[in-house]
Coordinates of C-alpha atoms and ligand atoms in Angstrom, one line a residue:
X203 CA 68.6 89.3 120.0
X204 CA 69.1 90.3 116.3
X205 CA 72.7 88.0 116.8
X206 CA 70.5 85.0 117.4
X207 CA 68.3 85.4 114.5
X208 CA 70.2 85.8 112.5
X209 CA 72.2 82.4 113.6
X210 CA 69.2 81.2 113.1
X211 CA 69.3 81.6 109.8
X212 CA 72.2 79.8 108.8
X213 CA 72.1 76.8 110.6
X214 CA 67.9 76.5 111.1
X215 CA 68.1 77.2 107.1
X216 CA 71.4 76.9 106.3
X217 CA 71.1 80.9 104.8
X218 CA 73.6 83.3 104.5
X219 CA 71.7 86.3 104.7
X220 CA 68.3 88.4 105.0
X221 CA 66.3 89.2 102.2
X222 CA 65.5 92.6 102.4
X223 CA 63.2 93.8 104.5
X224 CA 63.2 90.6 106.5
X225 CA 66.2 91.8 108.8
X226 CA 63.4 95.5 109.7
X227 CA 60.5 93.0 110.4
X228 CA 62.3 90.5 112.9
X229 CA 63.8 93.5 114.6
X230 CA 60.9 95.0 115.0
X231 CA 58.9 92.2 115.8
X232 CA 61.5 90.7 118.3
X233 CA 61.7 94.5 120.1
X234 CA 57.9 93.7 120.5
X235 CA 56.5 96.4 117.8
X236 CA 53.6 95.7 115.0
X237 CA 54.4 95.2 111.9
X238 CA 53.0 95.1 108.6
X239 CA 54.1 93.2 106.1
X240 CA 53.7 93.7 102.1
X241 CA 56.2 91.3 99.9
X242 CA 54.9 89.8 96.1
X243 CA 54.8 86.0 96.6
X244 CA 58.5 83.7 96.7
X245 CA 59.1 86.8 99.1
X246 CA 60.3 85.4 102.3
X247 CA 57.1 86.7 104.0
X248 CA 57.6 83.2 106.1
X249 CA 60.6 83.6 107.7
X250 CA 59.9 86.9 109.3
X251 CA 58.0 85.3 111.7
X252 CA 59.2 81.7 112.0
X253 CA 62.3 83.2 113.2
X254 CA 61.5 85.6 116.1
X255 CA 59.1 82.4 116.9
X256 CA 62.5 80.7 117.2
X257 CA 64.2 83.0 119.4
X258 CA 61.5 84.4 121.3
X259 CA 60.5 82.4 124.6
X260 CA 57.0 81.2 124.3
X261 CA 55.3 80.9 121.5
X262 CA 54.7 82.1 118.5
X263 CA 51.2 82.2 116.6
X264 CA 50.1 82.2 113.2
X265 CA 46.9 82.4 112.0
X266 CA 46.2 81.0 108.6
X267 CA 43.1 81.0 106.7
X268 CA 44.0 78.0 104.8
X269 CA 43.8 74.8 106.9
X270 CA 44.2 72.4 104.0
X271 CA 48.1 73.8 103.8
X272 CA 48.4 73.7 107.5
X273 CA 49.9 70.2 107.8
X274 CA 52.7 70.5 104.9
X275 CA 53.8 73.9 106.4
X276 CA 54.3 72.0 109.6
X277 CA 55.8 69.0 108.1
X278 CA 58.4 71.1 106.9
X279 CA 59.2 73.0 110.2
X280 CA 59.5 70.4 111.9
X281 CA 62.1 68.6 108.7
X282 CA 64.3 71.9 109.8
X283 CA 64.1 70.5 113.4
X284 CA 61.3 73.6 114.8
X285 CA 59.0 72.8 116.9
X286 CA 56.0 73.2 115.5
X287 CA 51.6 72.4 115.0
X288 CA 48.6 72.6 114.4
X289 CA 45.4 72.7 115.9
X290 CA 42.3 72.2 114.0
X291 CA 39.2 70.2 113.8
X292 CA 41.2 67.5 111.1
X293 CA 43.4 66.6 114.5
X294 CA 41.9 63.9 116.6
X295 CA 41.4 64.6 120.2
X296 CA 44.2 63.2 121.9
X297 CA 46.9 64.4 120.5
X298 CA 44.8 67.7 121.1
X299 CA 46.2 67.1 124.6
X300 CA 49.4 66.6 123.7
X301 CA 49.9 70.1 122.2
X302 CA 48.2 71.7 125.1
X303 CA 50.6 70.1 126.9
X304 CA 53.2 71.1 124.9
X305 CA 52.4 74.5 125.1
X306 CA 52.4 74.2 128.6
X307 CA 55.6 72.9 129.1
X308 CA 56.7 75.8 126.8
X309 CA 57.8 73.1 124.1
X310 CA 56.0 75.0 121.1
X311 CA 57.9 77.3 119.1
X312 CA 55.0 77.9 116.3
X313 CA 51.2 77.1 116.5
X314 CA 48.8 76.9 113.6
X315 CA 46.0 78.3 114.2
X316 CA 42.8 79.4 111.9
X317 CA 40.6 82.6 112.7
X318 CA 37.5 80.7 114.0
X319 CA 39.9 78.8 116.1
X320 CA 41.7 81.1 117.4
X321 CA 38.8 83.1 118.9
X322 CA 37.2 81.0 119.7
X323 CA 37.4 81.8 124.2
X324 CA 39.2 78.8 125.5
X325 CA 41.4 79.4 122.7
X326 CA 42.3 83.3 123.9
X327 CA 41.7 81.7 127.3
X328 CA 44.7 79.1 126.9
X329 CA 47.0 81.3 125.4
X330 CA 46.5 83.3 128.5
X331 CA 47.9 81.4 130.7
X332 CA 51.1 80.2 128.8
X333 CA 53.5 82.2 127.6
X334 CA 52.2 83.7 124.0
X335 CA 55.1 86.0 121.5
X336 CA 53.7 86.4 119.2
X337 CA 50.8 86.9 116.9
X338 CA 51.6 86.4 113.3
X339 CA 48.4 86.9 111.1
X340 CA 49.0 85.5 107.5
X341 CA 47.0 86.7 104.2
X342 CA 46.0 89.8 106.5
X343 CA 44.3 90.7 103.5
X344 CA 41.2 88.9 103.8
X345 CA 39.9 91.0 106.8
X346 CA 39.8 94.0 103.6
X347 CA 36.5 94.1 102.5
X348 CA 37.7 95.9 99.4
X349 CA 40.3 93.1 99.2
X350 CA 39.5 89.8 97.2
X351 CA 39.4 87.5 99.1
X352 CA 36.7 88.8 102.9
X353 CA 36.8 86.2 105.0
X354 CA 34.6 87.4 107.9
X355 CA 36.4 85.6 110.3
X356 CA 39.3 87.4 110.2
X357 CA 37.6 90.4 111.2
X358 CA 36.9 89.4 115.0
X359 CA 41.1 89.6 115.0
X360 CA 41.1 92.7 116.1
X361 CA 39.9 92.2 119.9
X362 CA 43.3 90.8 120.4
X363 CA 44.1 94.4 120.8
X364 CA 42.5 94.3 123.9
X365 CA 43.3 90.6 124.8
X366 CA 47.2 91.0 124.7
X367 CA 47.6 94.6 124.3
X368 CA 51.4 92.6 125.6
X369 CA 52.2 90.8 122.3
X370 CA 52.9 92.3 119.0
X371 CA 51.5 91.5 116.0
X372 CA 52.6 90.7 112.9
X373 CA 50.3 91.5 109.2
X374 CA 51.5 89.7 106.0
X375 CA 50.1 90.1 103.3
X376 CA 51.0 89.6 99.1
X377 CA 48.1 92.1 98.0
X378 CA 49.4 95.6 97.2
X379 CA 46.8 97.9 96.8
X380 CA 47.2 100.8 99.6
X381 CA 43.2 100.8 100.2
X382 CA 43.7 97.0 101.5
X383 CA 46.7 97.8 103.2
X384 CA 45.3 100.5 104.9
X385 CA 42.4 98.6 105.9
X386 CA 44.6 96.1 107.5
X387 CA 46.3 98.4 109.6
X388 CA 42.8 100.0 111.6
X389 CA 40.6 97.0 111.7
X390 CA 43.5 94.6 113.5
X391 CA 44.3 97.5 115.3
X392 CA 48.1 97.6 114.9
X393 CA 49.7 100.1 116.5
X394 CA 52.1 102.3 114.9
X395 CA 53.6 99.2 112.9
X396 CA 56.4 99.0 111.2
X397 CA 55.5 98.6 107.8
X398 CA 57.6 96.8 104.8
X399 CA 56.1 97.1 101.2
X400 CA 58.6 95.2 98.7
X401 CA 58.3 96.3 95.3
X402 CA 55.9 93.6 92.6
X403 CA 59.2 92.6 90.6
X404 CA 59.9 88.8 90.0
X405 CA 62.8 89.0 89.4
X406 CA 63.0 86.3 88.4
X407 CA 60.0 85.1 86.6
X408 CA 60.6 85.8 82.8
X409 CA 57.4 86.9 80.8
X410 CA 57.0 86.3 77.2
X411 CA 53.9 86.6 75.1
X412 CA 53.5 85.7 71.6
X413 CA 50.5 85.6 69.0
X414 CA 48.2 82.1 69.2
X415 CA 49.1 80.3 65.3
X416 CA 48.8 76.4 66.1
X417 CA 48.7 76.9 70.1
X418 CA 49.1 73.0 70.2
X419 CA 52.4 72.8 68.8
X420 CA 53.1 76.2 70.2
X421 CA 53.1 74.7 73.9
X422 CA 54.7 71.7 72.8
X423 CA 57.6 73.6 71.7
X424 CA 57.5 75.5 74.5
X425 CA 57.3 72.3 77.3
X426 CA 60.1 70.5 75.1
X427 CA 62.7 73.2 77.3
X428 CA 60.4 72.1 80.2
X429 CA 60.8 68.3 80.7
X430 CA 61.1 67.2 83.9
X431 CA 60.2 70.1 85.7
X432 CA 56.9 71.3 87.3
X433 CA 54.7 74.1 86.1
X434 CA 51.1 75.0 85.7
X435 CA 49.1 75.8 81.9
X436 CA 46.2 77.4 82.1
X437 CA 43.5 76.9 80.0
X438 CA 39.7 78.8 79.8
X439 CA 37.4 75.8 79.5
X440 CA 36.9 72.4 81.4
X441 CA 37.5 70.8 78.1
X442 CA 40.4 72.0 76.6
X443 CA 41.7 71.3 80.1
X444 CA 40.7 67.8 78.7
X445 CA 41.9 68.2 75.5
X446 CA 45.6 69.4 75.9
X447 CA 46.4 66.9 79.2
X448 CA 45.6 64.1 76.8
X449 CA 47.8 66.0 74.1
X450 CA 50.8 66.6 76.7
X451 CA 50.6 62.7 78.0
X452 CA 50.8 61.7 74.5
X453 CA 54.0 63.4 74.0
X454 CA 55.8 61.9 77.6
X455 CA 54.5 64.6 79.8
X456 CA 53.8 63.5 83.3
X457 CA 50.8 65.4 82.9
X458 CA 47.1 65.9 84.7
X459 CA 44.2 67.8 84.1
X460 CA 42.8 69.5 86.6
X461 CA 38.6 71.8 86.9
X462 CA 35.9 71.6 88.6
X463 CA 33.7 69.7 87.0
X464 CA 35.8 66.4 88.0
X465 CA 35.2 63.7 90.8
X466 CA 36.8 65.8 93.6
X467 CA 38.7 62.6 95.2
X468 CA 40.3 63.0 91.8
X469 CA 40.9 66.4 91.3
X470 CA 42.5 65.8 95.9
X471 CA 45.0 63.3 94.0
X472 CA 45.9 65.0 91.3
X473 CA 46.1 67.6 93.7
X474 CA 48.6 66.1 96.2
X475 CA 50.7 64.2 93.1
X476 CA 51.3 67.6 91.8
X477 CA 52.7 68.5 95.0
X478 CA 54.4 65.8 96.4
X479 CA 55.7 64.5 92.7
X480 CA 58.9 65.7 90.7
X481 CA 58.0 67.3 88.0
X482 CA 54.4 67.1 87.9
X483 CA 53.4 69.6 85.0
X484 CA 49.2 70.3 86.0
X485 CA 47.3 71.4 83.8
X486 CA 43.9 73.4 84.3
X487 CA 41.5 76.0 84.6
X488 CA 42.0 79.1 87.4
X489 CA 40.0 77.5 89.5
X490 CA 43.9 75.8 90.2
X491 CA 45.5 77.6 92.2
X492 CA 44.4 79.1 94.9
X493 CA 46.4 78.9 97.8
X494 CA 49.2 76.3 96.8
X495 CA 52.6 77.4 97.6
X496 CA 54.8 74.6 96.1
X497 CA 58.2 76.5 95.9
X498 CA 59.8 75.0 92.8
X499 CA 57.2 75.5 90.3
X500 CA 59.3 76.2 86.7
X501 CA 56.3 77.7 84.5
X502 CA 53.6 78.9 84.4
X503 CA 51.9 78.8 80.6
X504 CA 48.5 79.9 79.7
X505 CA 47.0 78.9 76.1
X506 CA 44.4 81.7 77.1
X507 CA 44.7 84.7 78.0
X508 CA 43.2 85.8 81.3
X509 CA 41.1 88.6 82.0
X510 CA 43.1 91.1 83.7
X511 CA 46.6 92.0 84.3
X512 CA 46.1 91.3 87.8
X513 CA 44.4 87.5 87.1
X514 CA 48.0 87.1 85.2
X515 CA 49.9 88.7 87.7
X516 CA 48.4 86.3 90.5
X517 CA 48.6 83.3 88.1
X518 CA 51.9 83.6 87.0
X519 CA 52.9 84.4 90.2
X520 CA 52.8 80.8 90.9
X521 CA 55.8 80.1 89.5
X522 CA 59.1 80.9 91.1
X523 CA 59.0 81.2 94.8
X524 CA 61.9 79.4 95.3
X525 CA 63.8 82.6 93.7
X526 CA 64.9 80.3 90.9
X527 CA 64.5 81.1 87.2
X528 CA 60.7 80.6 86.0
X529 CA 59.2 81.0 82.8
X530 CA 55.5 82.9 82.2
X531 CA 54.6 82.5 78.8
X532 CA 51.1 82.7 76.9
X533 CA 49.9 82.7 73.6
X534 CA 46.6 84.7 72.9
X535 CA 44.7 85.8 69.9
X536 CA 41.6 87.4 68.4
X537 CA 39.4 85.0 69.6
X538 CA 40.5 85.5 73.3
X539 CA 39.7 89.2 73.0
X540 CA 36.2 88.4 71.2
X541 CA 36.2 85.5 73.6
X542 CA 36.4 87.9 76.9
X543 CA 34.5 91.4 75.7
X544 CA 31.3 89.1 75.3
X545 CA 31.8 87.3 78.6
X546 CA 32.0 91.0 79.5
X547 CA 28.7 92.4 77.9
X548 CA 27.0 89.2 78.7
X549 CA 27.7 89.1 82.2
X550 CA 24.9 90.3 85.0
X551 CA 27.3 93.2 86.4
X552 CA 25.9 96.9 86.2
X553 CA 27.2 99.5 83.4
X554 CA 30.3 100.6 85.8
X555 CA 31.5 97.4 86.4
X556 CA 30.8 96.5 82.7
X557 CA 33.5 99.7 81.9
X558 CA 35.9 99.0 85.0
X559 CA 36.2 95.3 83.2
X560 CA 37.2 96.1 79.2
X561 CA 39.8 98.9 81.1
X562 CA 41.1 96.1 82.4
X563 CA 40.9 94.2 79.1
X564 CA 42.6 96.6 77.2
X565 CA 45.0 97.5 79.7
X566 CA 45.8 93.2 78.9
X567 CA 45.9 93.4 75.6
X568 CA 47.5 96.6 75.7
X569 CA 50.3 94.5 77.6
X570 CA 50.4 91.4 75.0
X571 CA 51.1 94.2 72.4
X572 CA 54.2 96.6 73.9
X573 CA 57.5 96.9 72.2
X574 CA 59.2 98.1 75.4
X575 CA 60.5 95.8 78.6
X576 CA 56.8 93.8 79.2
X577 CA 58.0 93.6 82.9
X578 CA 58.4 97.5 83.2
X579 CA 55.2 97.6 81.7
X580 CA 53.8 95.3 84.5
X581 CA 55.2 97.4 87.0
X582 CA 54.0 100.5 85.7
X583 CA 50.3 99.5 85.8
X584 CA 50.5 98.3 89.6
X585 CA 51.9 101.7 89.9
X586 CA 55.8 101.4 90.5
X587 CA 58.0 103.2 87.7
X588 CA 61.7 101.5 86.6
X589 CA 61.4 105.0 83.8
X590 CA 63.2 108.0 83.8
X591 CA 60.2 110.8 84.7
X592 CA 59.7 112.5 82.1
X593 CA 60.1 109.9 80.0
X594 CA 63.0 111.0 77.5
X595 CA 65.9 109.0 78.8
X596 CA 66.6 105.6 77.5
X597 CA 63.5 103.2 79.4
X598 CA 65.3 101.2 81.5
X599 CA 65.1 97.6 80.2
X600 CA 65.0 93.6 82.7
X601 CA 66.6 92.0 79.9
X602 CA 64.8 89.1 81.6
X603 CA 62.1 89.3 78.8
X604 CA 61.2 88.8 75.4
X605 CA 61.0 91.6 74.0
X606 CA 64.3 92.8 75.8
X607 CA 65.6 89.6 74.7
X608 CA 64.4 89.0 71.1
X609 CA 63.3 93.0 70.9
X610 CA 60.2 92.8 68.0
X611 CA 60.6 94.8 64.6
X612 CA 59.0 98.7 65.2
X613 CA 58.6 100.8 63.0
X614 CA 58.5 104.6 64.0
X615 CA 54.7 105.0 65.1
X616 CA 55.3 109.1 66.0
X617 CA 52.7 111.1 63.6
X618 CA 49.8 108.9 64.2
X619 CA 50.4 109.4 68.0
X620 CA 50.4 112.8 68.3
X621 CA 47.5 112.3 65.9
X622 CA 45.7 110.5 68.5
X623 CA 46.9 112.9 71.6
X624 CA 45.8 116.0 69.9
X625 CA 42.5 114.2 69.1
X626 CA 42.7 113.3 72.9
X627 CA 42.9 116.8 74.3
X628 CA 41.5 118.2 72.0
X629 CA 37.8 116.8 72.8
X630 CA 39.3 117.9 76.5
X631 CA 40.0 114.7 77.8
X632 CA 36.4 113.4 78.7
X633 CA 35.9 110.7 76.3
X634 CA 36.7 106.8 75.8
X635 CA 38.1 105.2 73.1
X636 CA 35.3 104.8 71.1
X637 CA 34.6 108.5 70.1
X638 CA 37.3 109.6 70.0
X639 CA 39.0 106.8 67.2
X640 CA 35.1 108.1 65.3
X641 CA 36.3 111.0 65.4
X642 CA 39.5 110.8 64.1
X643 CA 38.2 108.2 61.3
X644 CA 36.0 111.6 61.0
X645 CA 32.8 109.3 61.2
X646 CA 29.2 112.0 61.6
X647 CA 27.4 110.1 64.5
X648 CA 24.9 111.5 66.7
X649 CA 27.6 112.1 70.1
X650 CA 30.1 114.1 67.3
X651 CA 27.2 116.1 66.1
X652 CA 25.8 117.2 69.7
X653 CA 29.4 118.3 70.7
X654 CA 29.8 119.5 67.0
X655 CA 33.0 118.0 67.3
X656 CA 32.8 117.5 63.6
X657 CA 34.4 121.2 63.8
X658 CA 37.4 120.6 65.0
X659 CA 41.0 120.4 63.3
X660 CA 41.1 116.7 64.4
X661 CA 38.5 115.9 62.9
X662 CA 39.5 112.4 60.2
X663 CA 42.8 113.2 60.2
X664 CA 43.3 109.8 60.9
X665 CA 40.2 108.7 58.0
X666 CA 43.6 106.7 56.0
X667 CA 44.1 104.2 58.9
X668 CA 41.8 101.3 60.3
X669 CA 40.2 101.7 63.6
X670 CA 41.4 98.3 64.6
X671 CA 44.7 100.1 64.2
X672 CA 43.9 103.2 66.1
X673 CA 42.6 100.8 68.8
X674 CA 45.8 98.3 69.0
X675 CA 47.7 102.0 68.8
X676 CA 45.3 103.6 71.4
X677 CA 45.9 99.9 74.4
X678 CA 49.9 101.0 72.6
X679 CA 50.2 104.3 74.3
X680 CA 48.5 102.7 77.5
X681 CA 50.4 100.0 78.6
X682 CA 53.3 102.8 77.3
X683 CA 51.7 105.1 80.3
X684 CA 51.5 107.8 78.0
X685 CA 47.3 108.2 78.4
X686 CA 45.5 106.7 81.5
X687 CA 41.7 105.5 79.9
X688 CA 40.1 106.8 83.4
X689 CA 37.5 104.0 84.9
X690 CA 35.9 106.0 87.6
X691 CA 35.1 108.7 84.6
X692 CA 33.4 106.1 82.4
X693 CA 36.8 105.9 80.7
X694 CA 37.5 109.1 80.0
X695 CA 41.1 109.0 78.6
X696 CA 43.4 111.1 79.4
X697 CA 47.2 112.3 78.5
X698 CA 49.9 111.6 81.7
X699 CA 53.1 113.7 82.2
X700 CA 54.4 111.3 80.3
X701 CA 52.9 111.9 76.6
X702 CA 54.2 116.1 76.8
X703 CA 57.7 114.7 75.0
X704 CA 55.5 112.7 72.6
X705 CA 53.5 115.4 71.3
X706 CA 56.5 118.3 71.5
X707 CA 58.4 115.3 69.4
X708 CA 60.5 115.2 71.4
X709 CA 60.4 111.3 71.9
X710 CA 59.8 108.9 69.5
X711 CA 56.8 106.6 69.6
X712 CA 57.9 102.8 68.1
X713 CA 54.8 100.2 66.8
X714 CA 54.9 96.2 66.1
X715 CA 55.8 96.3 63.0
X716 CA 52.2 94.0 62.3
X717 CA 51.4 91.9 65.7
X718 CA 51.4 88.8 63.4
X719 CA 53.9 88.9 63.0
X720 CA 54.8 88.9 66.0
X721 CA 55.4 85.2 67.1
X722 CA 57.5 84.9 63.5
X723 CA 60.2 86.3 66.2
X724 CA 61.1 82.9 67.2
X725 CA 64.6 83.2 67.6
X726 CA 65.7 80.9 70.0
X727 CA 66.7 82.7 73.1
X728 CA 69.7 82.2 76.2
X729 CA 66.7 79.8 78.5
X730 CA 69.5 79.0 80.6
X731 CA 71.9 81.9 80.5
X732 CA 69.8 83.8 83.6
X733 CA 69.8 80.9 86.3
X734 CA 74.6 80.1 86.0
X735 CA 72.9 76.9 87.6
X736 CA 72.5 74.8 84.8
X737 CA 73.0 71.2 84.6
X738 CA 75.8 70.8 81.5
X739 CA 76.8 68.0 80.0
X740 CA 75.7 64.1 80.4
X741 CA 77.8 63.3 84.1
X742 CA 76.2 66.6 85.4
X743 CA 73.0 65.4 84.2
X744 CA 73.5 62.3 86.1
X745 CA 74.2 63.0 89.6
X746 CA 71.0 65.1 88.8
X747 CA 69.3 62.5 88.3
X748 CA 70.2 60.3 90.9
X749 CA 70.1 63.4 93.2
X750 CA 66.7 64.2 92.6
X751 CA 65.3 60.2 92.7
X752 CA 67.0 60.1 96.3
X753 CA 65.4 62.7 97.2
X754 CA 62.5 61.6 96.3
X755 CA 62.7 58.5 98.2
X756 CA 63.6 60.1 101.2
X757 CA 60.5 62.7 100.2
X758 CA 58.1 59.5 100.3
X759 CA 59.5 57.7 103.2
X760 CA 59.1 60.8 105.5
X761 CA 55.8 61.3 103.8
X762 CA 56.4 65.0 102.7
X763 CA 56.5 67.1 99.4
X764 CA 60.1 67.0 97.4
X765 CA 61.2 69.9 98.3
X766 CA 60.5 70.0 102.0
X767 CA 63.8 67.6 102.0
X768 CA 66.3 70.1 99.8
X769 CA 64.8 73.0 97.3
X770 CA 66.7 72.4 93.8
X771 CA 68.4 75.1 94.6
X772 CA 70.4 72.9 96.7
X773 CA 70.4 69.9 94.8
X774 CA 72.8 72.4 91.5
X775 CA 74.5 73.5 95.0
X776 CA 75.7 69.7 95.4
X777 CA 75.9 69.4 91.5
X778 CA 78.3 72.4 91.0
X779 CA 80.4 72.2 94.6
X780 CA 80.2 68.7 94.9
X781 CA 81.0 68.5 98.6
X782 CA 82.7 65.0 99.9
X783 CA 81.7 65.5 103.7
X784 CA 79.6 66.6 106.0
X785 CA 80.5 69.2 107.2
X786 CA 81.4 70.8 103.9
X787 CA 77.3 70.1 102.6
X788 CA 76.8 72.4 105.4
X789 CA 78.3 75.4 103.5
X790 CA 75.3 74.8 101.0
X791 CA 72.2 76.8 100.3
X792 CA 69.7 75.5 102.4
X793 CA 71.6 73.3 104.2
X794 CA 71.1 73.0 108.3
X795 CA 71.9 71.6 111.2
X796 CA 68.8 69.6 111.3
X797 CA 68.3 68.5 107.7
X798 CA 72.7 67.9 107.5
X799 CA 71.6 65.2 110.3
X800 CA 68.4 64.1 108.9
X801 CA 69.5 63.7 105.1
X802 CA 73.8 64.7 104.6
X803 CA 74.5 60.7 104.6
X804 CA 72.1 59.8 102.8
X805 CA 73.2 62.5 99.5
X806 CA 77.4 62.3 100.7
X807 CA 76.4 58.7 99.0
X808 CA 75.0 59.3 96.1
X809 CA 77.9 61.8 95.7
X810 CA 80.5 59.4 96.6
X811 CA 79.1 57.0 94.8
X812 CA 79.4 59.1 91.0
X813 CA 82.5 60.5 92.0
X814 CA 83.9 57.2 92.1
X815 CA 82.2 55.8 88.9
X816 CA 83.3 59.2 86.6
X817 CA 86.8 60.3 88.7
X818 CA 87.9 62.2 86.1
X819 CA 85.6 65.3 86.7
X820 CA 86.7 65.5 90.4
X821 CA 88.4 69.3 90.3
Ligands
ADP963 P1 56.0 83.6 101.0 O1 55.6 83.3 102.5 O2 56.5 85.3 100.8 O3 55.6 83.4 99.5 P2 58.4 82.4 101.4 O4 58.2 82.6 102.8 O5 57.9 80.9 100.9 O6 58.1 83.3 100.8 O7 59.9 81.5 100.8 C1 59.9 82.0 99.5 C2 61.6 80.7 98.9 O8 62.2 82.1 100.2 C3 61.6 80.4 100.7 O9 61.3 78.5 99.8 C4 62.3 80.5 101.7 O10 62.8 78.9 102.0 C5 62.8 80.9 101.2 N1 64.2 81.9 101.5 C6 63.2 83.3 102.1 N2 64.1 83.8 103.1 C7 65.0 83.7 102.7 C8 66.4 84.5 103.2 N3 66.7 85.0 102.9 N4 67.2 83.5 102.3 C9 68.0 82.5 101.0 N5 66.2 82.0 100.3 C10 65.2 82.3 101.7
ZN964 ZN1 62.1 93.1 79.9

């Protein structure tokens, strides 16, 4: 069976190898076991059920909450030559009958259903009369009330355990929080599931954060490196969305606005153009993006700071799902911090909730200000450590973030850090930032007197530094993992194990020279270096454009988005390898049998025409 799966990977998808985790999961499912898959966006979850769907006799049912996306998903599968269909309220009655007939003839590999449709008694009965091979439950975190996307309809899915005791069930999600994970397994009543938990890292995304100076110019400069590529620019307000979109258009970018204040029709049109055309930039509020799984988004830019690292990770996660190099870029400034703080304070939330939000905002700010690898800090926040446990060894560096590429100017901050850490210890690791800093500054407050903190050895030892500087240092220590702000205990600051070597003077602390100077650090980054697939020189560029044009035409004829015809990576391989026969095309990443038959000839014509006009590049 597994051999068949490998063969399908090659002949249907045109891929050489399974990604980590895919093989384990597919093997488990083929053996009839339940499984729980947690992979970041773009990790390759869909293959985990699509390939069993192809290999196993009978139909595999895919449960998905996003009816709007089923059509595109099924269209993409059909392009691969896979028998797939979806049933929902938008499907006309006659077509529904045809799908049911195909089910009865065992002519369907994959059937997409929304949970409410699946749980209707007649659907359940229908599936019991045919050969049902597998249930794949996508976006499985929707079953969890703790998670951020609870859907009532998902709760009923546990019933599948009773109605289909023999059929393996596969739950998939990109939400990693352990509590959600446990809830998924128990509420869906998975039986001793095989688990695959992939890390959070998105190695192909390059992170960079800079101080806001003249944001519009900074954005234009950044987009100059991404001309003709698809991307998302997030702005905080509707008005800003409109002005930034206009600015980009004036500068020759194919940019469209998207926000909740627009008419539904033009919003839908802009979304469709973003999905269907090549190289459209959408300028949007965070209303945009949920459920968008366009694989070739090359950049996500934030003109304003989001409210937490969770939100930031989710929003930037929309870049580079196809695994090719992508950029997450952000500018932030003091105004953002003031605005977000105000939003927290003025919200209706209770004190507890506000404290959590403040902690999260501080974590994000600290992350903006880090002086060590940004990816390492991001992963650390999500509980994934890349560093040596005792914190003394050289820190791990990703080589693909702004800090690794252009290290900021730093100065030694060991003594200040030690003062701050001692002050946290002396006050009993029970107080939040405000009080600890008051003690450092030697302020005479009611709280200081109440706890007799004016008698501590650390009282007033930081009076030569400003409160702002202390707060910045504290955020850096939180982002660096030496201090933790306990959100459940009123934001009380606590030292972690990695703070000890620092207190003993065994590990230095470096601070940003002057946070404001960061933006001046505009050494040009070797942008496409990591890609290995850059388009070089006018000849390659001409071929690349011709191939993209061909792709767009074919996509429009087939009424699918261009990436469904071929991904960028595949076109770039065409540029690099210049296949001159259909057979040679099969060796290219992403070219399977069905697509070769459908599109091979058209692309071959383009390649041959190019070779004829530029014979000197034949080698
Ligand atoms: P997810 O659902 O986890 O966000 P997808 O299943 O959409 O991710 O996969 C992301 C991209 O990676 C898709 O373009 C897919 O075709 C590609 N992909 C998946 N598995 C492999 C593989 N084994 N080799 C190469 N590309 C793959
Ligand atoms: Zn890095």
